[in-house]
Amino acid sequence: MNPTVVVVLNIISGEVQSYWEQPFAQPYFDNSTKREVTATVGQSALLHCRVRNLGDRAVSWIRKRDLHILTVGILTYTNDQRFQSLHTEGSDEWTLRITSPQPRDSGTYECQVSTEPKISQAFRLNVVVSKAKILGNSELFIKSGSDINLTCVALQSPAPPSFIYWYKGGRVVNYSQRGGISVLTERQTKTSKLVIARAMPSDSGNYTCSPSSSGESHTHISPETEQR
């Protein structure tokens, strides 16, 4: 938009004065926000849209696949109440929150500003099912006196799990009742290792690995004599 010339008559001096009037700054997107987001099933997904110089325009979130308007401003325009627009007064950020996302929610979403013509910015959401996996066979036979080594990996988890628990049967592996047990969890690699030294027949049973952000994985340990 070009600047315009404004002519003003000074009533006191009778002089005609003119000056260049600059148009209002147009809204634009701050491209520092993350445009592709991976979320885990069941954990809220957040898409952050940052608009500068918004003025009195409205920000909407649109689902690209069906052009469905999800939110306008902070109001939700869909019957699916999992979708919500988050905005703090005075902030440039308009966040689309999807509670309990499912794989079907994967796709492109547009942050749209009601300028003329409209401007929009696309965001890609990937919703994955994060699963845990205990490496090796689901049935292990251990010789009495040998060590039990189990390694669990949280697969397709977009972020390191807050914790990884090990269970025997339905109870957390108890360190105090049985010496020689150690657990090493590496959050960045999303792995956890359970080591039980000098296995005894009482150590046999079902073992479960359960990361905070993933489904569970199971394995069964039996004394080696049961293999015969």
PDB file of C-alpha atoms in Angstrom, residues 72-205:
ATOM      1  CA  VAL A  72     -12.145 -17.793  15.515  1.00  0.00           C
ATOM      2  CA  GLY A  73     -10.356 -15.682  18.079  1.00  0.00           C
ATOM      3  CA  ILE A  74     -10.738 -17.620  21.321  1.00  0.00           C
ATOM      4  CA  LEU A  75     -14.117 -19.084  20.337  1.00  0.00           C
ATOM      5  CA  THR A  76     -14.494 -22.708  19.208  1.00  0.00           C
ATOM      6  CA  TYR A  77     -16.544 -23.156  16.007  1.00  0.00           C
ATOM      7  CA  THR A  78     -16.750 -26.943  15.957  1.00  0.00           C
ATOM      8  CA  ASN A  79     -18.763 -29.476  17.911  1.00  0.00           C
ATOM      9  CA  ASP A  80     -15.520 -31.314  18.635  1.00  0.00           C
ATOM     10  CA  GLN A  81     -14.592 -29.674  21.920  1.00  0.00           C
ATOM     11  CA  ARG A  82     -11.110 -31.186  21.816  1.00  0.00           C
ATOM     12  CA  PHE A  83     -10.146 -28.141  19.729  1.00  0.00           C
ATOM     13  CA  GLN A  84      -9.468 -24.919  21.607  1.00  0.00           C
ATOM     14  CA  SER A  85      -7.744 -21.613  20.845  1.00  0.00           C
ATOM     15  CA  LEU A  86      -5.411 -20.322  23.560  1.00  0.00           C
ATOM     16  CA  HIS A  87      -4.439 -16.655  23.676  1.00  0.00           C
ATOM     17  CA  THR A  88      -3.110 -14.329  26.351  1.00  0.00           C
ATOM     18  CA  GLU A  89      -4.296 -10.720  26.170  1.00  0.00           C
ATOM     19  CA  GLY A  90      -1.607  -8.550  24.611  1.00  0.00           C
ATOM     20  CA  SER A  91       0.326 -11.536  23.244  1.00  0.00           C
ATOM     21  CA  ASP A  92       1.139 -12.122  19.563  1.00  0.00           C
ATOM     22  CA  GLU A  93       0.639 -15.886  19.955  1.00  0.00           C
ATOM     23  CA  TRP A  94      -2.498 -17.822  19.060  1.00  0.00           C
ATOM     24  CA  THR A  95      -2.225 -21.508  19.947  1.00  0.00           C
ATOM     25  CA  LEU A  96      -4.449 -24.321  18.720  1.00  0.00           C
ATOM     26  CA  ARG A  97      -4.680 -27.023  21.379  1.00  0.00           C
ATOM     27  CA  ILE A  98      -5.985 -30.475  20.477  1.00  0.00           C
ATOM     28  CA  THR A  99      -6.791 -32.514  23.560  1.00  0.00           C
ATOM     29  CA  SER A 100      -6.386 -36.304  23.302  1.00  0.00           C
ATOM     30  CA  PRO A 101      -5.328 -36.281  19.613  1.00  0.00           C
ATOM     31  CA  GLN A 102      -5.806 -39.400  17.504  1.00  0.00           C
ATOM     32  CA  PRO A 103      -4.007 -40.517  14.290  1.00  0.00           C
ATOM     33  CA  ARG A 104      -7.018 -39.296  12.278  1.00  0.00           C
ATOM     34  CA  ASP A 105      -6.184 -35.755  13.470  1.00  0.00           C
ATOM     35  CA  SER A 106      -2.905 -35.838  11.534  1.00  0.00           C
ATOM     36  CA  GLY A 107      -2.766 -33.372   8.664  1.00  0.00           C
ATOM     37  CA  THR A 108      -2.382 -29.702   7.781  1.00  0.00           C
ATOM     38  CA  TYR A 109      -3.898 -26.886   9.819  1.00  0.00           C
ATOM     39  CA  GLU A 110      -3.914 -23.232   8.778  1.00  0.00           C
ATOM     40  CA  CYS A 111      -3.601 -20.177  10.970  1.00  0.00           C
ATOM     41  CA  GLN A 112      -5.569 -17.521   9.072  1.00  0.00           C
ATOM     42  CA  VAL A 113      -5.759 -13.733   9.548  1.00  0.00           C
ATOM     43  CA  SER A 114      -8.807 -11.758   8.363  1.00  0.00           C
ATOM     44  CA  THR A 115      -6.955  -9.249   6.198  1.00  0.00           C
ATOM     45  CA  GLU A 116      -8.102  -8.446   2.661  1.00  0.00           C
ATOM     46  CA  PRO A 117      -7.023 -10.639   1.016  1.00  0.00           C
ATOM     47  CA  LYS A 118      -6.661 -13.178   3.825  1.00  0.00           C
ATOM     48  CA  ILE A 119      -3.207 -14.408   4.789  1.00  0.00           C
ATOM     49  CA  SER A 120      -2.506 -17.848   6.223  1.00  0.00           C
ATOM     50  CA  GLN A 121       0.316 -20.025   7.512  1.00  0.00           C
ATOM     51  CA  ALA A 122       0.258 -23.835   7.330  1.00  0.00           C
ATOM     52  CA  PHE A 123       1.209 -26.200  10.141  1.00  0.00           C
ATOM     53  CA  ARG A 124       1.687 -29.957   9.848  1.00  0.00           C
ATOM     54  CA  LEU A 125       0.549 -32.211  12.702  1.00  0.00           C
ATOM     55  CA  ASN A 126       1.646 -35.849  12.963  1.00  0.00           C
ATOM     56  CA  VAL A 127      -0.081 -37.939  15.628  1.00  0.00           C
ATOM     57  CA  VAL A 128       1.722 -41.201  16.360  1.00  0.00           C
ATOM     58  CA  VAL A 129       1.062 -44.211  18.557  1.00  0.00           C
ATOM     59  CA  SER A 130       4.033 -44.522  20.863  1.00  0.00           C
ATOM     60  CA  LYS A 131       4.822 -48.080  21.931  1.00  0.00           C
ATOM     61  CA  ALA A 132       7.321 -49.655  24.254  1.00  0.00           C
ATOM     62  CA  LYS A 133       9.324 -52.700  23.209  1.00  0.00           C
ATOM     63  CA  ILE A 134      11.404 -55.050  25.342  1.00  0.00           C
ATOM     64  CA  LEU A 135      14.191 -56.196  23.052  1.00  0.00           C
ATOM     65  CA  GLY A 136      14.588 -59.913  22.460  1.00  0.00           C
ATOM     66  CA  ASN A 137      12.084 -62.736  22.674  1.00  0.00           C
ATOM     67  CA  SER A 138       8.828 -62.455  24.573  1.00  0.00           C
ATOM     68  CA  GLU A 139       9.732 -65.698  26.390  1.00  0.00           C
ATOM     69  CA  LEU A 140      13.133 -66.007  28.046  1.00  0.00           C
ATOM     70  CA  PHE A 141      14.661 -69.014  29.812  1.00  0.00           C
ATOM     71  CA  ILE A 142      17.250 -68.140  32.440  1.00  0.00           C
ATOM     72  CA  LYS A 143      19.718 -70.474  34.138  1.00  0.00           C
ATOM     73  CA  SER A 144      19.764 -70.198  37.915  1.00  0.00           C
ATOM     74  CA  GLY A 145      22.669 -68.012  39.073  1.00  0.00           C
ATOM     75  CA  SER A 146      23.000 -66.111  35.757  1.00  0.00           C
ATOM     76  CA  ASP A 147      22.064 -62.461  35.272  1.00  0.00           C
ATOM     77  CA  ILE A 148      18.801 -61.246  33.777  1.00  0.00           C
ATOM     78  CA  ASN A 149      19.266 -58.313  31.368  1.00  0.00           C
ATOM     79  CA  LEU A 150      16.187 -56.636  29.906  1.00  0.00           C
ATOM     80  CA  THR A 151      16.269 -53.541  27.661  1.00  0.00           C
ATOM     81  CA  CYS A 152      13.166 -51.482  26.960  1.00  0.00           C
ATOM     82  CA  VAL A 153      12.877 -48.849  24.201  1.00  0.00           C
ATOM     83  CA  ALA A 154      10.095 -46.261  23.811  1.00  0.00           C
ATOM     84  CA  LEU A 155       9.400 -46.271  20.065  1.00  0.00           C
ATOM     85  CA  GLN A 156       7.975 -43.317  18.094  1.00  0.00           C
ATOM     86  CA  SER A 157       7.900 -41.131  21.177  1.00  0.00           C
ATOM     87  CA  PRO A 158       8.319 -37.478  20.109  1.00  0.00           C
ATOM     88  CA  ALA A 159       9.912 -36.568  23.445  1.00  0.00           C
ATOM     89  CA  PRO A 160      11.868 -38.533  26.058  1.00  0.00           C
ATOM     90  CA  PRO A 161       9.507 -40.146  28.600  1.00  0.00           C
ATOM     91  CA  SER A 162       9.395 -38.572  32.055  1.00  0.00           C
ATOM     92  CA  PHE A 163       9.931 -42.025  33.563  1.00  0.00           C
ATOM     93  CA  ILE A 164      10.047 -45.712  32.653  1.00  0.00           C
ATOM     94  CA  TYR A 165       8.700 -48.155  35.229  1.00  0.00           C
ATOM     95  CA  TRP A 166       9.407 -51.851  35.424  1.00  0.00           C
ATOM     96  CA  TYR A 167       6.794 -54.212  36.842  1.00  0.00           C
ATOM     97  CA  LYS A 168       6.885 -57.849  37.862  1.00  0.00           C
ATOM     98  CA  GLY A 169       3.360 -59.139  37.712  1.00  0.00           C
ATOM     99  CA  GLY A 170       1.250 -56.130  38.648  1.00  0.00           C
ATOM    100  CA  ARG A 171       3.752 -54.569  41.058  1.00  0.00           C
ATOM    101  CA  VAL A 172       6.681 -52.226  40.559  1.00  0.00           C
ATOM    102  CA  VAL A 173       9.970 -54.147  40.771  1.00  0.00           C
ATOM    103  CA  ASN A 174      10.931 -53.926  44.436  1.00  0.00           C
ATOM    104  CA  TYR A 175      14.568 -53.070  45.056  1.00  0.00           C
ATOM    105  CA  SER A 176      14.480 -53.440  48.827  1.00  0.00           C
ATOM    106  CA  GLN A 177      13.096 -56.986  48.992  1.00  0.00           C
ATOM    107  CA  ARG A 178      15.541 -58.361  46.458  1.00  0.00           C
ATOM    108  CA  GLY A 179      19.149 -57.169  46.326  1.00  0.00           C
ATOM    109  CA  GLY A 180      21.146 -57.188  43.100  1.00  0.00           C
ATOM    110  CA  ILE A 181      18.578 -55.263  41.069  1.00  0.00           C
ATOM    111  CA  SER A 182      19.570 -52.175  39.109  1.00  0.00           C
ATOM    112  CA  VAL A 183      17.772 -49.990  36.579  1.00  0.00           C
ATOM    113  CA  LEU A 184      19.543 -47.609  34.233  1.00  0.00           C
ATOM    114  CA  THR A 185      17.246 -45.235  32.342  1.00  0.00           C
ATOM    115  CA  GLU A 186      18.564 -42.952  29.611  1.00  0.00           C
ATOM    116  CA  ARG A 187      15.832 -40.431  28.795  1.00  0.00           C
ATOM    117  CA  GLN A 188      17.520 -38.978  25.715  1.00  0.00           C
ATOM    118  CA  THR A 189      17.822 -42.386  24.029  1.00  0.00           C
ATOM    119  CA  LYS A 190      14.399 -43.396  25.461  1.00  0.00           C
ATOM    120  CA  THR A 191      15.777 -46.662  26.842  1.00  0.00           C
ATOM    121  CA  SER A 192      15.784 -48.393  30.196  1.00  0.00           C
ATOM    122  CA  LYS A 193      17.796 -51.436  31.274  1.00  0.00           C
ATOM    123  CA  LEU A 194      16.756 -53.772  34.068  1.00  0.00           C
ATOM    124  CA  VAL A 195      19.487 -56.014  35.468  1.00  0.00           C
ATOM    125  CA  ILE A 196      18.802 -58.725  38.030  1.00  0.00           C
ATOM    126  CA  ALA A 197      21.996 -60.370  39.255  1.00  0.00           C
ATOM    127  CA  ARG A 198      22.225 -64.072  40.130  1.00  0.00           C
ATOM    128  CA  ALA A 199      18.729 -65.096  39.064  1.00  0.00           C
ATOM    129  CA  MET A 200      16.718 -67.390  41.312  1.00  0.00           C
ATOM    130  CA  PRO A 201      13.575 -69.402  40.577  1.00  0.00           C
ATOM    131  CA  SER A 202      11.564 -66.747  42.439  1.00  0.00           C
ATOM    132  CA  ASP A 203      12.628 -64.200  39.785  1.00  0.00           C
ATOM    133  CA  SER A 204      10.604 -65.969  37.112  1.00  0.00           C
ATOM    134  CA  GLY A 205       7.334 -64.401  36.001  1.00  0.00           C
TER     135      GLY A 205
END
